[in-house]
């Protein structure tokens, strides 16, 4: 499931942030999404957060800034967060 989420996240980043110059293959799973990796900024982070909430129904409200930064560190960490959250929601 996590591999599917990684692919979806890459497509989501490209479409929601209008990054037509790159493909999903250009985005490395362990590369920083912000701070040098893809070079995204705080506005992009907000847009991506909203897109993730809409796509997966995951709320970031109530999470600390440090938690959110760790979730958004890379595609790997974001996919892990989404996968774990969806698993928790389905078992409740």
GROMACS .gro file of N, CA and C in nm:
model
  276
    1UNK      N    1   0.083  -0.120   0.000
    1UNK     CA    2   0.000   0.000   0.000
    1UNK      C    3   0.087   0.126   0.000
    2UNK      N    4   0.199   0.119   0.072
    2UNK     CA    5   0.282   0.238   0.082
    2UNK      C    6   0.341   0.279  -0.054
    3UNK      N    7   0.377   0.180  -0.137
    3UNK     CA    8   0.432   0.212  -0.269
    3UNK      C    9   0.327   0.285  -0.353
    4UNK      N   10   0.203   0.242  -0.343
    4UNK     CA   11   0.094   0.308  -0.415
    4UNK      C   12   0.077   0.452  -0.365
    5UNK      N   13   0.087   0.472  -0.235
    5UNK     CA   14   0.074   0.606  -0.177
    5UNK      C   15   0.189   0.694  -0.225
    6UNK      N   16   0.310   0.640  -0.232
    6UNK     CA   17   0.424   0.718  -0.281
    6UNK      C   18   0.399   0.767  -0.423
    7UNK      N   19   0.351   0.677  -0.508
    7UNK     CA   20   0.322   0.714  -0.647
    7UNK      C   21   0.215   0.823  -0.652
    8UNK      N   22   0.108   0.805  -0.572
    8UNK     CA   23   0.000   0.904  -0.568
    8UNK      C   24   0.051   1.039  -0.518
    9UNK      N   25   0.139   1.036  -0.416
    9UNK     CA   26   0.193   1.161  -0.362
    9UNK      C   27   0.274   1.236  -0.467
   10UNK      N   28   0.354   1.164  -0.542
   10UNK     CA   29   0.433   1.229  -0.646
   10UNK      C   30   0.343   1.294  -0.750
   11UNK      N   31   0.239   1.222  -0.791
   11UNK     CA   32   0.144   1.277  -0.887
   11UNK      C   33   0.070   1.398  -0.829
   12UNK      N   34   0.036   1.389  -0.701
   12UNK     CA   35  -0.033   1.498  -0.632
   12UNK      C   36   0.056   1.622  -0.625
   13UNK      N   37   0.182   1.604  -0.591
   13UNK     CA   38   0.276   1.716  -0.584
   13UNK      C   39   0.287   1.783  -0.720
   14UNK      N   40   0.304   1.703  -0.824
   14UNK     CA   41   0.320   1.758  -0.959
   14UNK      C   42   0.195   1.832  -1.003
   15UNK      N   43   0.077   1.773  -0.983
   15UNK     CA   44  -0.046   1.837  -1.032
   15UNK      C   45  -0.088   1.956  -0.946
   16UNK      N   46  -0.087   1.940  -0.815
   16UNK     CA   47  -0.135   2.047  -0.727
   16UNK      C   48  -0.042   2.167  -0.723
   17UNK      N   49   0.087   2.144  -0.741
   17UNK     CA   50   0.184   2.253  -0.733
   17UNK      C   51   0.232   2.297  -0.870
   18UNK      N   52   0.166   2.248  -0.975
   18UNK     CA   53   0.195   2.286  -1.113
   18UNK      C   54   0.342   2.270  -1.148
   19UNK      N   55   0.396   2.153  -1.120
   19UNK     CA   56   0.536   2.123  -1.151
   19UNK      C   57   0.544   2.040  -1.278
   20UNK      N   58   0.498   2.096  -1.388
   20UNK     CA   59   0.492   2.023  -1.514
   20UNK      C   60   0.628   1.987  -1.571
   21UNK      N   61   0.735   2.051  -1.522
   21UNK     CA   62   0.869   2.027  -1.576
   21UNK      C   63   0.931   1.897  -1.525
   22UNK      N   64   0.866   1.831  -1.429
   22UNK     CA   65   0.922   1.708  -1.374
   22UNK      C   66   0.820   1.596  -1.380
   23UNK      N   67   0.870   1.474  -1.369
   23UNK     CA   68   0.782   1.356  -1.364
   23UNK      C   69   0.796   1.291  -1.228
   24UNK      N   70   0.710   1.196  -1.200
   24UNK     CA   71   0.718   1.123  -1.074
   24UNK      C   72   0.852   1.054  -1.055
   25UNK      N   73   0.912   1.010  -1.166
   25UNK     CA   74   1.043   0.944  -1.159
   25UNK      C   75   1.154   1.039  -1.115
   26UNK      N   76   1.132   1.169  -1.135
   26UNK     CA   77   1.232   1.268  -1.095
   26UNK      C   78   1.233   1.294  -0.945
   27UNK      N   79   1.128   1.254  -0.877
   27UNK     CA   80   1.116   1.277  -0.733
   27UNK      C   81   1.162   1.152  -0.660
   28UNK      N   82   1.272   1.165  -0.588
   28UNK     CA   83   1.328   1.052  -0.513
   28UNK      C   84   1.251   1.034  -0.382
   29UNK      N   85   1.228   0.910  -0.346
   29UNK     CA   86   1.150   0.880  -0.225
   29UNK      C   87   1.214   0.934  -0.098
   30UNK      N   88   1.347   0.935  -0.092
   30UNK     CA   89   1.415   0.977   0.030
   30UNK      C   90   1.470   1.119   0.022
   31UNK      N   91   1.442   1.189  -0.086
   31UNK     CA   92   1.490   1.326  -0.105
   31UNK      C   93   1.400   1.424  -0.029
   32UNK      N   94   1.462   1.527   0.024
   32UNK     CA   95   1.387   1.631   0.094
   32UNK      C   96   1.287   1.696  -0.001
   33UNK      N   97   1.165   1.708   0.045
   33UNK     CA   98   1.063   1.775  -0.036
   33UNK      C   99   1.086   1.925  -0.033
   34UNK      N  100   1.130   1.974   0.081
   34UNK     CA  101   1.158   2.116   0.100
   34UNK      C  102   1.307   2.134   0.124
   35UNK      N  103   1.350   2.257   0.146
   35UNK     CA  104   1.490   2.285   0.183
   35UNK      C  105   1.591   2.220   0.090
   36UNK      N  106   1.581   2.250  -0.037
   36UNK     CA  107   1.682   2.204  -0.130
   36UNK      C  108   1.637   2.093  -0.222
   37UNK      N  109   1.567   1.993  -0.171
   37UNK     CA  110   1.526   1.880  -0.253
   37UNK      C  111   1.450   1.925  -0.376
   38UNK      N  112   1.320   1.939  -0.362
   38UNK     CA  113   1.237   1.990  -0.472
   38UNK      C  114   1.231   2.142  -0.471
   39UNK      N  115   1.282   2.201  -0.364
   39UNK     CA  116   1.283   2.347  -0.355
   39UNK      C  117   1.147   2.408  -0.329
   40UNK      N  118   1.059   2.333  -0.267
   40UNK     CA  119   0.926   2.386  -0.237
   40UNK      C  120   0.933   2.478  -0.116
   41UNK      N  121   0.839   2.571  -0.108
   41UNK     CA  122   0.838   2.668   0.002
   41UNK      C  123   0.717   2.647   0.093
   42UNK      N  124   0.699   2.738   0.188
   42UNK     CA  125   0.592   2.722   0.287
   42UNK      C  126   0.453   2.731   0.224
   43UNK      N  127   0.437   2.811   0.121
   43UNK     CA  128   0.308   2.818   0.051
   43UNK      C  129   0.279   2.684  -0.015
   44UNK      N  130   0.381   2.625  -0.076
   44UNK     CA  131   0.365   2.492  -0.136
   44UNK      C  132   0.327   2.390  -0.030
   45UNK      N  133   0.386   2.403   0.089
   45UNK     CA  134   0.355   2.310   0.199
   45UNK      C  135   0.208   2.319   0.237
   46UNK      N  136   0.156   2.441   0.244
   46UNK     CA  137   0.015   2.460   0.276
   46UNK      C  138  -0.075   2.398   0.169
   47UNK      N  139  -0.042   2.424   0.044
   47UNK     CA  140  -0.121   2.369  -0.067
   47UNK      C  141  -0.116   2.216  -0.066
   48UNK      N  142   0.003   2.162  -0.041
   48UNK     CA  143   0.018   2.017  -0.037
   48UNK      C  144  -0.059   1.957   0.081
   49UNK      N  145  -0.054   2.024   0.194
   49UNK     CA  146  -0.128   1.978   0.312
   49UNK      C  147  -0.278   1.972   0.286
   50UNK      N  148  -0.330   2.075   0.220
   50UNK     CA  149  -0.473   2.079   0.187
   50UNK      C  150  -0.507   1.968   0.088
   51UNK      N  151  -0.421   1.949  -0.011
   51UNK     CA  152  -0.446   1.844  -0.111
   51UNK      C  153  -0.445   1.705  -0.046
   52UNK      N  154  -0.355   1.683   0.048
   52UNK     CA  155  -0.348   1.555   0.118
   52UNK      C  156  -0.472   1.534   0.204
   53UNK      N  157  -0.516   1.640   0.270
   53UNK     CA  158  -0.638   1.630   0.351
   53UNK      C  159  -0.758   1.594   0.264
   54UNK      N  160  -0.768   1.657   0.147
   54UNK     CA  161  -0.880   1.628   0.056
   54UNK      C  162  -0.870   1.486   0.001
   55UNK      N  163  -0.751   1.446  -0.041
   55UNK     CA  164  -0.732   1.316  -0.107
   55UNK      C  165  -0.750   1.199  -0.010
   56UNK      N  166  -0.692   1.211   0.109
   56UNK     CA  167  -0.689   1.098   0.202
   56UNK      C  168  -0.779   1.116   0.324
   57UNK      N  169  -0.838   1.233   0.339
   57UNK     CA  170  -0.923   1.258   0.455
   57UNK      C  171  -0.847   1.263   0.586
   58UNK      N  172  -0.721   1.301   0.578
   58UNK     CA  173  -0.634   1.306   0.696
   58UNK      C  174  -0.624   1.449   0.744
   59UNK      N  175  -0.650   1.469   0.871
   59UNK     CA  176  -0.640   1.601   0.932
   59UNK      C  177  -0.503   1.618   0.997
   60UNK      N  178  -0.441   1.732   0.974
   60UNK     CA  179  -0.314   1.762   1.039
   60UNK      C  180  -0.334   1.846   1.164
   61UNK      N  181  -0.458   1.888   1.186
   61UNK     CA  182  -0.490   1.970   1.302
   61UNK      C  183  -0.456   1.893   1.430
   62UNK      N  184  -0.397   1.963   1.525
   62UNK     CA  185  -0.362   1.900   1.652
   62UNK      C  186  -0.222   1.842   1.654
   63UNK      N  187  -0.156   1.841   1.540
   63UNK     CA  188  -0.018   1.793   1.533
   63UNK      C  189   0.076   1.911   1.560
   64UNK      N  190   0.188   1.883   1.623
   64UNK     CA  191   0.285   1.989   1.650
   64UNK      C  192   0.360   2.026   1.521
   65UNK      N  193   0.421   2.144   1.521
   65UNK     CA  194   0.500   2.187   1.405
   65UNK      C  195   0.611   2.088   1.375
   66UNK      N  196   0.677   2.038   1.481
   66UNK     CA  197   0.785   1.941   1.461
   66UNK      C  198   0.735   1.811   1.399
   67UNK      N  199   0.617   1.766   1.442
   67UNK     CA  200   0.559   1.645   1.384
   67UNK      C  201   0.530   1.666   1.236
   68UNK      N  202   0.469   1.777   1.204
   68UNK     CA  203   0.434   1.806   1.065
   68UNK      C  204   0.560   1.815   0.980
   69UNK      N  205   0.664   1.882   1.031
   69UNK     CA  206   0.791   1.890   0.957
   69UNK      C  207   0.848   1.752   0.932
   70UNK      N  208   0.840   1.664   1.031
   70UNK     CA  209   0.895   1.529   1.013
   70UNK      C  210   0.812   1.450   0.911
   71UNK      N  211   0.680   1.467   0.911
   71UNK     CA  212   0.595   1.398   0.814
   71UNK      C  213   0.628   1.442   0.672
   72UNK      N  214   0.653   1.572   0.655
   72UNK     CA  215   0.674   1.630   0.522
   72UNK      C  216   0.822   1.631   0.482
   73UNK      N  217   0.906   1.558   0.552
   73UNK     CA  218   1.050   1.559   0.522
   73UNK      C  219   1.081   1.498   0.385
   74UNK      N  220   1.010   1.393   0.348
   74UNK     CA  221   1.035   1.325   0.221
   74UNK      C  222   0.909   1.249   0.180
   75UNK      N  223   0.913   1.195   0.060
   75UNK     CA  224   0.802   1.112   0.013
   75UNK      C  225   0.789   0.989   0.104
   76UNK      N  226   0.903   0.930   0.141
   76UNK     CA  227   0.901   0.813   0.231
   76UNK      C  228   0.829   0.844   0.362
   77UNK      N  229   0.868   0.953   0.427
   77UNK     CA  230   0.809   0.985   0.558
   77UNK      C  231   0.663   1.024   0.545
   78UNK      N  232   0.628   1.093   0.439
   78UNK     CA  233   0.489   1.133   0.418
   78UNK      C  234   0.401   1.010   0.389
   79UNK      N  235   0.452   0.919   0.307
   79UNK     CA  236   0.377   0.796   0.277
   79UNK      C  237   0.360   0.711   0.403
   80UNK      N  238   0.462   0.705   0.487
   80UNK     CA  239   0.453   0.630   0.612
   80UNK      C  240   0.346   0.690   0.703
   81UNK      N  241   0.348   0.823   0.716
   81UNK     CA  242   0.248   0.892   0.798
   81UNK      C  243   0.107   0.864   0.747
   82UNK      N  244   0.086   0.878   0.617
   82UNK     CA  245  -0.047   0.857   0.558
   82UNK      C  246  -0.090   0.712   0.576
   83UNK      N  247  -0.001   0.619   0.547
   83UNK     CA  248  -0.032   0.477   0.560
   83UNK      C  249  -0.069   0.441   0.704
   84UNK      N  250   0.011   0.487   0.800
   84UNK     CA  251  -0.017   0.459   0.941
   84UNK      C  252  -0.149   0.521   0.986
   85UNK      N  253  -0.174   0.644   0.941
   85UNK     CA  254  -0.298   0.713   0.979
   85UNK      C  255  -0.420   0.642   0.920
   86UNK      N  256  -0.411   0.602   0.794
   86UNK     CA  257  -0.522   0.529   0.732
   86UNK      C  258  -0.546   0.395   0.800
   87UNK      N  259  -0.437   0.327   0.838
   87UNK     CA  260  -0.450   0.201   0.911
   87UNK      C  261  -0.521   0.222   1.044
   88UNK      N  262  -0.483   0.328   1.115
   88UNK     CA  263  -0.546   0.358   1.245
   88UNK      C  264  -0.694   0.390   1.227
   89UNK      N  265  -0.726   0.466   1.122
   89UNK     CA  266  -0.865   0.503   1.098
   89UNK      C  267  -0.950   0.381   1.063
   90UNK      N  268  -0.892   0.289   0.987
   90UNK     CA  269  -0.970   0.172   0.945
   90UNK      C  270  -0.989   0.072   1.059
   91UNK      N  271  -0.900   0.075   1.158
   91UNK     CA  272  -0.914  -0.018   1.270
   91UNK      C  273  -0.998   0.039   1.384
   92UNK      N  274  -1.037   0.167   1.372
   92UNK     CA  275  -1.119   0.227   1.479
   92UNK      C  276  -1.266   0.205   1.454
   0.00000   0.00000   0.00000
